mmCIF file of C-alpha atoms in Angstrom:
data_model
loop_
_atom_site.group_PDB
_atom_site.id
_atom_site.type_symbol
_atom_site.label_atom_id
_atom_site.label_comp_id
_atom_site.label_asym_id
_atom_site.label_seq_id
_atom_site.Cartn_x
_atom_site.Cartn_y
_atom_site.Cartn_z
ATOM 1 C CA MET A 273 109.541 43.353 -11.319
ATOM 2 C CA THR A 274 106.251 44.373 -10.250
ATOM 3 C CA VAL A 275 104.703 44.782 -7.261
ATOM 4 C CA ARG A 276 101.014 44.489 -6.589
ATOM 5 C CA VAL A 277 99.711 46.676 -4.329
ATOM 6 C CA ALA A 278 96.214 47.821 -2.681
ATOM 7 C CA VAL A 279 95.258 50.752 -0.320
ATOM 8 C CA ALA A 280 92.823 51.060 3.040
ATOM 9 C CA GLY A 281 91.331 53.602 3.571
ATOM 10 C CA ALA A 282 91.566 55.132 -0.339
ATOM 11 C CA SER A 283 88.864 57.674 0.034
ATOM 12 C CA GLY A 284 91.327 59.972 3.036
ATOM 13 C CA TYR A 285 93.858 62.250 1.726
ATOM 14 C CA ALA A 286 96.314 60.256 3.155
ATOM 15 C CA GLY A 287 95.094 57.490 0.549
ATOM 16 C CA GLY A 288 94.602 59.812 -1.699
ATOM 17 C CA GLU A 289 98.494 61.259 -1.663
ATOM 18 C CA LEU A 290 99.811 56.860 -2.111
ATOM 19 C CA LEU A 291 97.729 56.280 -4.634
ATOM 20 C CA ARG A 292 98.833 59.756 -6.515
ATOM 21 C CA LEU A 293 102.853 58.356 -5.964
ATOM 22 C CA LEU A 294 101.402 55.320 -7.003
ATOM 23 C CA VAL A 295 100.456 55.695 -10.359
ATOM 24 C CA ALA A 296 103.090 57.431 -11.522
ATOM 25 C CA HIS A 297 105.466 54.503 -9.479
ATOM 26 C CA PRO A 298 106.880 52.193 -12.640
ATOM 27 C CA GLU A 299 107.706 49.112 -10.900
ATOM 28 C CA VAL A 300 103.755 48.869 -8.895
ATOM 29 C CA GLU A 301 100.292 47.641 -10.268
ATOM 30 C CA ILE A 302 97.945 49.087 -7.957
ATOM 31 C CA GLY A 303 94.732 46.454 -7.403
ATOM 32 C CA ALA A 304 92.234 46.536 -3.782
ATOM 33 C CA LEU A 305 91.059 49.367 -2.774
ATOM 34 C CA THR A 306 89.260 49.819 -0.067
ATOM 35 C CA ALA A 307 87.072 52.267 2.657
ATOM 36 C CA GLY A 308 85.570 52.763 5.571
ATOM 37 C CA GLY A 309 81.828 54.756 5.326
ATOM 38 C CA ASN A 310 82.882 55.459 1.218
ATOM 39 C CA ALA A 311 82.273 51.777 -0.215
ATOM 40 C CA GLY A 312 80.146 50.869 -3.269
ATOM 41 C CA SER A 313 80.981 54.763 -4.025
ATOM 42 C CA LEU A 314 84.341 55.474 -7.242
ATOM 43 C CA LEU A 315 87.450 56.704 -6.547
ATOM 44 C CA GLY A 316 86.475 59.987 -9.042
ATOM 45 C CA GLN A 317 83.846 60.958 -5.815
ATOM 46 C CA HIS A 318 86.644 61.592 -3.239
ATOM 47 C CA HIS A 319 89.637 62.463 -5.718
ATOM 48 C CA PRO A 320 88.377 64.171 -9.147
ATOM 49 C CA ASN A 321 92.504 64.229 -9.044
ATOM 50 C CA LEU A 322 93.339 60.634 -9.557
ATOM 51 C CA LEU A 323 91.911 61.068 -13.096
ATOM 52 C CA PRO A 324 93.474 56.609 -13.734
ATOM 53 C CA LEU A 325 92.053 55.716 -11.151
ATOM 54 C CA ALA A 326 88.981 57.509 -11.173
ATOM 55 C CA GLU A 327 87.057 54.271 -12.055
ATOM 56 C CA ARG A 328 87.617 52.371 -9.483
ATOM 57 C CA GLU A 329 85.787 51.732 -6.559
ATOM 58 C CA LEU A 330 85.877 51.163 -3.052
ATOM 59 C CA VAL A 331 85.332 48.149 -1.260
ATOM 60 C CA GLU A 332 85.065 47.195 2.058
ATOM 61 C CA THR A 333 87.758 47.474 3.783
ATOM 62 C CA THR A 334 88.520 43.195 5.361
ATOM 63 C CA ALA A 335 91.175 41.472 5.514
ATOM 64 C CA ASP A 336 89.552 39.559 2.668
ATOM 65 C CA GLN A 337 89.592 42.514 -0.407
ATOM 66 C CA LEU A 338 93.622 43.013 1.288
ATOM 67 C CA ARG A 339 95.280 39.558 0.940
ATOM 68 C CA GLY A 340 97.028 38.336 -2.286
ATOM 69 C CA HIS A 341 98.286 41.218 -2.688
ATOM 70 C CA ASP A 342 102.186 42.038 -1.798
ATOM 71 C CA VAL A 343 102.049 46.030 -0.190
ATOM 72 C CA VAL A 344 98.760 46.316 1.589
ATOM 73 C CA PHE A 345 98.684 50.282 2.720
ATOM 74 C CA LEU A 346 97.178 50.934 5.788
ATOM 75 C CA ALA A 347 96.211 54.174 5.602
ATOM 76 C CA LEU A 348 93.125 54.154 8.777
ATOM 77 C CA PRO A 349 92.254 56.143 11.942
ATOM 78 C CA HIS A 350 94.058 55.185 14.302
ATOM 79 C CA GLY A 351 93.479 51.961 16.063
ATOM 80 C CA HIS A 352 92.102 50.519 13.476
ATOM 81 C CA SER A 353 95.698 49.266 11.698
ATOM 82 C CA ALA A 354 96.503 46.421 14.566
ATOM 83 C CA ALA A 355 93.330 44.659 13.546
ATOM 84 C CA ILE A 356 93.618 44.173 10.138
ATOM 85 C CA ALA A 357 97.740 43.201 9.618
ATOM 86 C CA ALA A 358 97.245 40.477 11.818
ATOM 87 C CA GLU A 359 95.392 38.910 9.405
ATOM 88 C CA LEU A 360 97.755 39.191 6.948
ATOM 89 C CA GLY A 361 100.503 37.339 6.389
ATOM 90 C CA GLU A 362 103.714 37.710 6.440
ATOM 91 C CA GLN A 363 104.499 37.272 2.660
ATOM 92 C CA THR A 364 103.015 40.468 2.587
ATOM 93 C CA VAL A 365 104.576 43.548 3.156
ATOM 94 C CA VAL A 366 101.504 46.115 5.313
ATOM 95 C CA ILE A 367 102.969 49.517 5.625
ATOM 96 C CA ASP A 368 101.055 51.102 8.304
ATOM 97 C CA CYS A 369 100.679 55.261 8.180
ATOM 98 C CA GLY A 370 98.106 55.802 11.587
ATOM 99 C CA ALA A 371 100.517 55.455 14.753
ATOM 100 C CA ASP A 372 99.537 52.530 16.171
ATOM 101 C CA HIS A 373 103.055 50.936 15.476
ATOM 102 C CA ARG A 374 104.375 53.374 15.963
ATOM 103 C CA LEU A 375 105.762 53.846 19.751
ATOM 104 C CA ASP A 376 107.964 51.945 21.743
ATOM 105 C CA ASP A 377 107.125 52.578 24.874
ATOM 106 C CA PRO A 378 103.077 50.763 25.943
ATOM 107 C CA ALA A 379 103.085 53.131 28.870
ATOM 108 C CA ASP A 380 103.044 55.672 26.056
ATOM 109 C CA TRP A 381 100.735 54.172 24.123
ATOM 110 C CA GLU A 382 98.127 53.791 26.599
ATOM 111 C CA ARG A 383 98.726 57.511 28.078
ATOM 112 C CA TRP A 384 98.202 59.286 24.604
ATOM 113 C CA TYR A 385 96.301 56.720 22.810
ATOM 114 C CA GLY A 386 94.590 53.820 25.254
ATOM 115 C CA GLY A 387 94.250 50.622 25.526
ATOM 116 C CA GLU A 388 96.233 48.084 25.151
ATOM 117 C CA HIS A 389 100.025 48.833 23.001
ATOM 118 C CA PRO A 390 99.713 46.601 19.207
ATOM 119 C CA GLY A 391 102.989 46.070 19.214
ATOM 120 C CA THR A 392 106.766 48.126 17.238
ATOM 121 C CA TRP A 393 107.590 48.668 13.632
ATOM 122 C CA PRO A 394 110.149 49.221 12.337
ATOM 123 C CA TYR A 395 109.780 53.191 11.855
ATOM 124 C CA GLY A 396 109.397 54.213 8.717
ATOM 125 C CA VAL A 397 111.859 57.581 8.128
ATOM 126 C CA PRO A 398 115.310 55.575 6.432
ATOM 127 C CA GLU A 399 116.883 58.601 6.909
ATOM 128 C CA LEU A 400 117.461 58.573 11.542
ATOM 129 C CA PRO A 401 120.299 56.581 12.814
ATOM 130 C CA GLY A 402 120.203 53.233 11.337
ATOM 131 C CA ALA A 403 115.989 53.284 10.272
ATOM 132 C CA ARG A 404 117.058 52.542 6.485
ATOM 133 C CA GLU A 405 118.915 48.937 7.824
ATOM 134 C CA ARG A 406 115.797 47.438 9.594
ATOM 135 C CA LEU A 407 113.129 49.154 6.896
ATOM 136 C CA ARG A 408 115.297 47.302 4.184
ATOM 137 C CA GLY A 409 113.570 43.810 3.875
ATOM 138 C CA SER A 410 111.290 44.553 6.949
ATOM 139 C CA ASN A 411 107.793 42.932 6.125
ATOM 140 C CA ARG A 412 106.462 45.467 8.903
ATOM 141 C CA VAL A 413 106.552 49.565 8.492
ATOM 142 C CA ALA A 414 104.945 51.624 10.631
ATOM 143 C CA VAL A 415 105.370 55.561 8.733
ATOM 144 C CA ALA A 416 106.016 57.875 11.460
ATOM 145 C CA GLY A 417 103.959 60.834 12.382
ATOM 146 C CA CYS A 418 103.941 64.524 10.202
ATOM 147 C CA PHE A 419 105.498 66.339 12.929
ATOM 148 C CA PRO A 420 108.091 63.718 13.748
ATOM 149 C CA THR A 421 108.681 63.570 10.845
ATOM 150 C CA VAL A 422 110.486 67.018 9.253
ATOM 151 C CA SER A 423 110.795 67.951 13.391
ATOM 152 C CA SER A 424 113.077 64.929 14.665
ATOM 153 C CA LEU A 425 114.943 65.604 10.239
ATOM 154 C CA ALA A 426 115.399 69.383 12.041
ATOM 155 C CA LEU A 427 117.221 68.488 15.376
ATOM 156 C CA VAL A 428 118.895 64.771 14.758
ATOM 157 C CA PRO A 429 121.661 66.354 14.073
ATOM 158 C CA ALA A 430 122.220 69.091 16.464
ATOM 159 C CA VAL A 431 121.367 66.218 19.579
ATOM 160 C CA ALA A 432 123.272 63.096 18.258
ATOM 161 C CA SER A 433 125.824 65.472 17.767
ATOM 162 C CA GLY A 434 126.102 67.024 21.605
ATOM 163 C CA LEU A 435 125.589 70.850 19.937
ATOM 164 C CA VAL A 436 123.114 71.064 22.455
ATOM 165 C CA ASP A 437 121.568 70.473 25.574
ATOM 166 C CA PRO A 438 119.063 68.180 25.567
ATOM 167 C CA GLU A 439 116.096 70.755 25.887
ATOM 168 C CA VAL A 440 114.355 71.780 22.456
ATOM 169 C CA VAL A 441 111.002 73.801 21.619
ATOM 170 C CA VAL A 442 109.138 73.459 19.101
ATOM 171 C CA THR A 443 106.511 75.190 17.046
ATOM 172 C CA ALA A 444 105.153 74.248 14.182
ATOM 173 C CA VAL A 445 102.874 75.474 11.530
ATOM 174 C CA THR A 446 100.107 73.209 9.321
ATOM 175 C CA GLY A 447 97.090 73.287 6.987
ATOM 176 C CA THR A 448 94.795 72.035 7.307
ATOM 177 C CA SER A 449 94.711 68.269 6.228
ATOM 178 C CA GLY A 450 96.770 66.517 8.421
ATOM 179 C CA ALA A 451 93.355 66.638 10.232
ATOM 180 C CA GLY A 452 92.632 64.223 8.287
ATOM 181 C CA ARG A 453 89.133 64.699 5.769
ATOM 182 C CA ALA A 454 86.519 64.407 8.768
ATOM 183 C CA LEU A 455 83.821 67.505 8.669
ATOM 184 C CA LYS A 456 85.066 69.466 11.805
ATOM 185 C CA PRO A 457 83.564 72.913 12.246
ATOM 186 C CA HIS A 458 86.741 74.251 13.278
ATOM 187 C CA LEU A 459 87.992 73.549 10.328
ATOM 188 C CA LEU A 460 85.363 74.822 7.662
ATOM 189 C CA SER A 461 86.997 77.550 5.746
ATOM 190 C CA ALA A 462 85.148 80.160 7.264
ATOM 191 C CA GLU A 463 86.767 79.130 10.668
ATOM 192 C CA VAL A 464 90.346 78.553 9.246
ATOM 193 C CA MET A 465 90.768 80.911 6.450
ATOM 194 C CA GLY A 466 92.027 85.083 7.386
ATOM 195 C CA SER A 467 93.365 83.247 10.884
ATOM 196 C CA ALA A 468 96.144 81.468 12.814
ATOM 197 C CA SER A 469 95.594 79.014 15.558
ATOM 198 C CA VAL A 470 97.411 76.456 18.585
ATOM 199 C CA TYR A 471 96.697 73.732 19.436
ATOM 200 C CA GLY A 472 97.175 70.904 21.809
ATOM 201 C CA VAL A 473 99.190 72.744 23.944
ATOM 202 C CA GLY A 474 100.875 71.913 26.967
ATOM 203 C CA GLY A 475 102.392 68.612 26.182
ATOM 204 C CA ALA A 476 99.377 67.555 25.007
ATOM 205 C CA HIS A 477 99.582 66.500 21.368
ATOM 206 C CA ARG A 478 99.914 63.109 20.544
ATOM 207 C CA HIS A 479 103.103 63.784 18.323
ATOM 208 C CA THR A 480 105.067 65.020 21.386
ATOM 209 C CA PRO A 481 106.320 61.478 22.600
ATOM 210 C CA GLU A 482 107.308 60.414 19.309
ATOM 211 C CA MET A 483 109.502 63.345 18.764
ATOM 212 C CA ILE A 484 111.905 62.463 22.447
ATOM 213 C CA GLN A 485 111.485 59.005 21.289
ATOM 214 C CA ASN A 486 113.337 59.263 18.648
ATOM 215 C CA LEU A 487 115.314 61.849 19.499
ATOM 216 C CA SER A 488 116.171 61.007 22.432
ATOM 217 C CA ALA A 489 117.411 57.750 20.582
ATOM 218 C CA ALA A 490 119.891 59.543 18.923
ATOM 219 C CA ALA A 491 120.969 61.471 21.390
ATOM 220 C CA GLY A 492 121.733 58.001 23.703
ATOM 221 C CA GLN A 493 119.532 59.751 26.886
ATOM 222 C CA PRO A 494 116.426 61.833 27.311
ATOM 223 C CA VAL A 495 115.236 65.077 25.565
ATOM 224 C CA LYS A 496 112.517 67.157 26.600
ATOM 225 C CA VAL A 497 110.294 68.667 24.609
ATOM 226 C CA ASN A 498 108.237 71.448 24.438
ATOM 227 C CA PHE A 499 106.023 71.422 21.807
ATOM 228 C CA THR A 500 103.430 73.465 20.175
ATOM 229 C CA PRO A 501 101.569 72.813 16.952
ATOM 230 C CA VAL A 502 99.842 76.340 15.281
ATOM 231 C CA LEU A 503 96.792 75.654 12.116
ATOM 232 C CA ALA A 504 97.649 78.392 9.189
ATOM 233 C CA PRO A 505 94.876 79.160 6.474
ATOM 234 C CA MET A 506 95.783 76.284 4.156
ATOM 235 C CA ALA A 507 95.090 72.512 2.950
ATOM 236 C CA ARG A 508 99.216 71.517 3.771
ATOM 237 C CA GLY A 509 102.595 71.170 4.477
ATOM 238 C CA ILE A 510 104.463 72.028 7.564
ATOM 239 C CA LEU A 511 106.791 74.676 8.601
ATOM 240 C CA ALA A 512 108.961 73.641 12.361
ATOM 241 C CA THR A 513 110.861 75.908 13.922
ATOM 242 C CA CYS A 514 112.883 73.569 16.650
ATOM 243 C CA SER A 515 115.345 75.482 18.632
ATOM 244 C CA ALA A 516 117.239 74.127 21.642
ATOM 245 C CA PRO A 517 120.312 75.893 24.261
ATOM 246 C CA LEU A 518 123.685 75.350 22.395
ATOM 247 C CA ARG A 519 126.580 74.797 24.094
ATOM 248 C CA LYS A 520 129.496 76.685 24.648
ATOM 249 C CA GLY A 521 132.124 76.456 21.658
ATOM 250 C CA THR A 522 129.590 76.128 18.339
ATOM 251 C CA ASP A 523 128.870 79.375 15.966
ATOM 252 C CA ALA A 524 127.150 79.058 12.989
ATOM 253 C CA ALA A 525 129.996 78.009 10.724
ATOM 254 C CA ALA A 526 130.673 74.658 13.534
ATOM 255 C CA ALA A 527 127.021 74.100 12.540
ATOM 256 C CA ARG A 528 126.507 74.318 9.870
ATOM 257 C CA LYS A 529 128.958 71.961 8.642
ATOM 258 C CA VAL A 530 126.982 69.028 11.222
ATOM 259 C CA TYR A 531 123.748 69.687 9.516
ATOM 260 C CA LEU A 532 125.920 70.014 5.853
ATOM 261 C CA ASP A 533 127.981 66.032 6.938
ATOM 262 C CA ALA A 534 124.457 64.231 8.556
ATOM 263 C CA TYR A 535 122.412 64.293 5.492
ATOM 264 C CA ASP A 536 125.571 64.288 2.669
ATOM 265 C CA GLY A 537 124.058 62.345 -0.190
ATOM 266 C CA GLU A 538 120.711 62.309 1.190
ATOM 267 C CA PRO A 539 118.476 62.978 -2.358
ATOM 268 C CA PHE A 540 115.422 64.229 0.283
ATOM 269 C CA VAL A 541 116.779 66.178 3.056
ATOM 270 C CA HIS A 542 118.712 69.291 0.839
ATOM 271 C CA VAL A 543 119.829 71.871 3.739
ATOM 272 C CA LEU A 544 119.133 74.867 2.239
ATOM 273 C CA PRO A 545 122.180 77.654 0.669
ATOM 274 C CA GLU A 546 123.189 79.342 3.347
ATOM 275 C CA GLY A 547 120.591 82.928 3.129
ATOM 276 C CA THR A 548 117.946 80.902 2.134
ATOM 277 C CA TRP A 549 115.192 79.803 4.483
ATOM 278 C CA PRO A 550 112.290 77.153 3.784
ATOM 279 C CA GLN A 551 108.802 78.314 2.658
ATOM 280 C CA THR A 552 106.230 75.616 2.217
ATOM 281 C CA SER A 553 105.132 76.399 -0.944
ATOM 282 C CA ALA A 554 108.479 74.696 -2.080
ATOM 283 C CA THR A 555 107.614 71.460 -1.099
ATOM 284 C CA LEU A 556 105.003 71.196 -1.957
ATOM 285 C CA GLY A 557 104.108 67.919 -4.277
ATOM 286 C CA ALA A 558 108.132 66.529 -3.599
ATOM 287 C CA ASN A 559 108.823 63.528 -0.830
ATOM 288 C CA THR A 560 112.039 67.217 0.789
ATOM 289 C CA VAL A 561 112.388 68.563 3.744
ATOM 290 C CA HIS A 562 113.923 71.420 3.055
ATOM 291 C CA LEU A 563 116.189 72.718 6.484
ATOM 292 C CA GLN A 564 117.512 76.326 6.757
ATOM 293 C CA VAL A 565 120.737 76.096 10.199
ATOM 294 C CA ALA A 566 121.453 79.553 12.260
ATOM 295 C CA VAL A 567 122.701 80.661 15.936
ATOM 296 C CA ASP A 568 121.249 83.045 18.128
ATOM 297 C CA ALA A 569 124.824 84.037 19.630
ATOM 298 C CA ASP A 570 122.724 86.080 22.051
ATOM 299 C CA ALA A 571 119.853 84.595 22.846
ATOM 300 C CA GLY A 572 123.105 81.499 23.200
ATOM 301 C CA ARG A 573 120.215 79.259 21.294
ATOM 302 C CA MET A 574 120.701 76.652 17.904
ATOM 303 C CA ILE A 575 117.342 77.327 15.535
ATOM 304 C CA VAL A 576 116.781 75.207 12.701
ATOM 305 C CA VAL A 577 113.666 75.652 9.995
ATOM 306 C CA GLY A 578 112.179 71.989 8.605
ATOM 307 C CA ALA A 579 110.168 72.338 5.715
ATOM 308 C CA GLU A 580 107.886 69.173 3.859
ATOM 309 C CA ASP A 581 104.551 68.954 2.343
ATOM 310 C CA ASN A 582 103.268 67.430 5.923
ATOM 311 C CA LEU A 583 100.792 64.236 2.592
ATOM 312 C CA THR A 584 103.981 63.843 0.570
ATOM 313 C CA LYS A 585 107.002 63.363 2.423
ATOM 314 C CA GLY A 586 105.227 63.705 5.429
ATOM 315 C CA THR A 587 102.781 60.816 5.244
ATOM 316 C CA ALA A 588 102.459 58.718 1.472
ATOM 317 C CA GLY A 589 106.103 59.735 0.015
ATOM 318 C CA GLY A 590 107.585 58.522 3.294
ATOM 319 C CA ALA A 591 105.621 55.488 2.962
ATOM 320 C CA VAL A 592 106.241 54.918 -0.119
ATOM 321 C CA GLN A 593 109.961 55.836 -0.169
ATOM 322 C CA CYS A 594 110.129 52.579 3.525
ATOM 323 C CA MET A 595 107.881 50.570 0.783
ATOM 324 C CA ASN A 596 110.952 50.853 -2.379
ATOM 325 C CA LEU A 597 113.256 49.886 0.528
ATOM 326 C CA ALA A 598 110.908 46.844 2.204
ATOM 327 C CA ALA A 599 110.579 45.419 -2.143
ATOM 328 C CA GLY A 600 114.292 45.860 -2.185
ATOM 329 C CA LEU A 601 113.843 48.576 -5.090
ATOM 330 C CA PRO A 602 116.002 51.921 -5.544
ATOM 331 C CA GLU A 603 115.340 54.098 -2.607
ATOM 332 C CA THR A 604 114.064 57.298 -4.278
ATOM 333 C CA THR A 605 111.794 55.062 -7.130
ATOM 334 C CA GLY A 606 108.821 56.870 -8.566
ATOM 335 C CA LEU A 607 109.054 59.857 -5.614
ATOM 336 C CA PRO A 608 109.291 63.725 -6.883
ATOM 337 C CA THR A 609 111.611 65.714 -5.551
ATOM 338 C CA ALA A 610 110.318 69.196 -7.582
ATOM 339 C CA GLY A 611 107.496 70.511 -5.826
ATOM 340 C CA ILE A 612 104.966 72.247 -7.126
ATOM 341 C CA ALA A 613 104.676 75.726 -8.321
ATOM 342 C CA PRO A 614 103.478 78.614 -7.761
#
């Protein structure tokens, strides 16, 4: 089968990564490419790496341009997807790469994003409990945030099995592409190179409620999350170190078995061999999450380290994975598991 797709927000980082994957997807025909302020320019001006599409003109992001496609990816700023999606019929699969439809609780949306809650769609991390069934055949999908993707996959087996107390700490190092393509002084090369800095400290990052939502659903009880993001001098990638108080009677072997069982057969989540630790470079360009589990017996804590490419598995790859499920294609179609190195 051939799936005709459109990408809204094609000039941004997420839109470019979507197109990189879709160009190689054997069941996809790429239709309209839209943009906001960059409408009227050629795609190659923004993504010279996308040679097969370089001469394609970007058009205005309107419902009229997006209608008639089987699948529409919305790689738009937060708060812009809901209005466009509302104008597209039920026959179109709409995959929102923004935050508009991720949160279940309207109060959480109003607190973290402001305005009226635009509604909740099936959540786009297929590996989470029950998610794959909800995504299969769905015509609306909310792609997860990049931090919640790796952190949730790192912690869900622990909280779901009762290995740890429901109080977790996540410290995640990320590259600058997670902030999008808009010019920001603190993301200039002169500011970033040779330096690391924190931001969104003290429960101030918008991805925190998403992590709480995912982990609490898996645990069957409220889970507290303390999240600190760290900006590092690299373009892409996330390395998340996650820990929680270990319940008595659990050793490293038992903890590792929980993770091996939880992700047995999952094509994109890999528990690495003992003694091997995740690194962002190994996931570059791949739709994968690499995990390693450890127990700090002296501190009484379990530690899980996870790595992903924030633009691939953390955004665009996760979106294409969800498209495959929604469209009835094999889930792994068109998605790389081999990273780019060195």
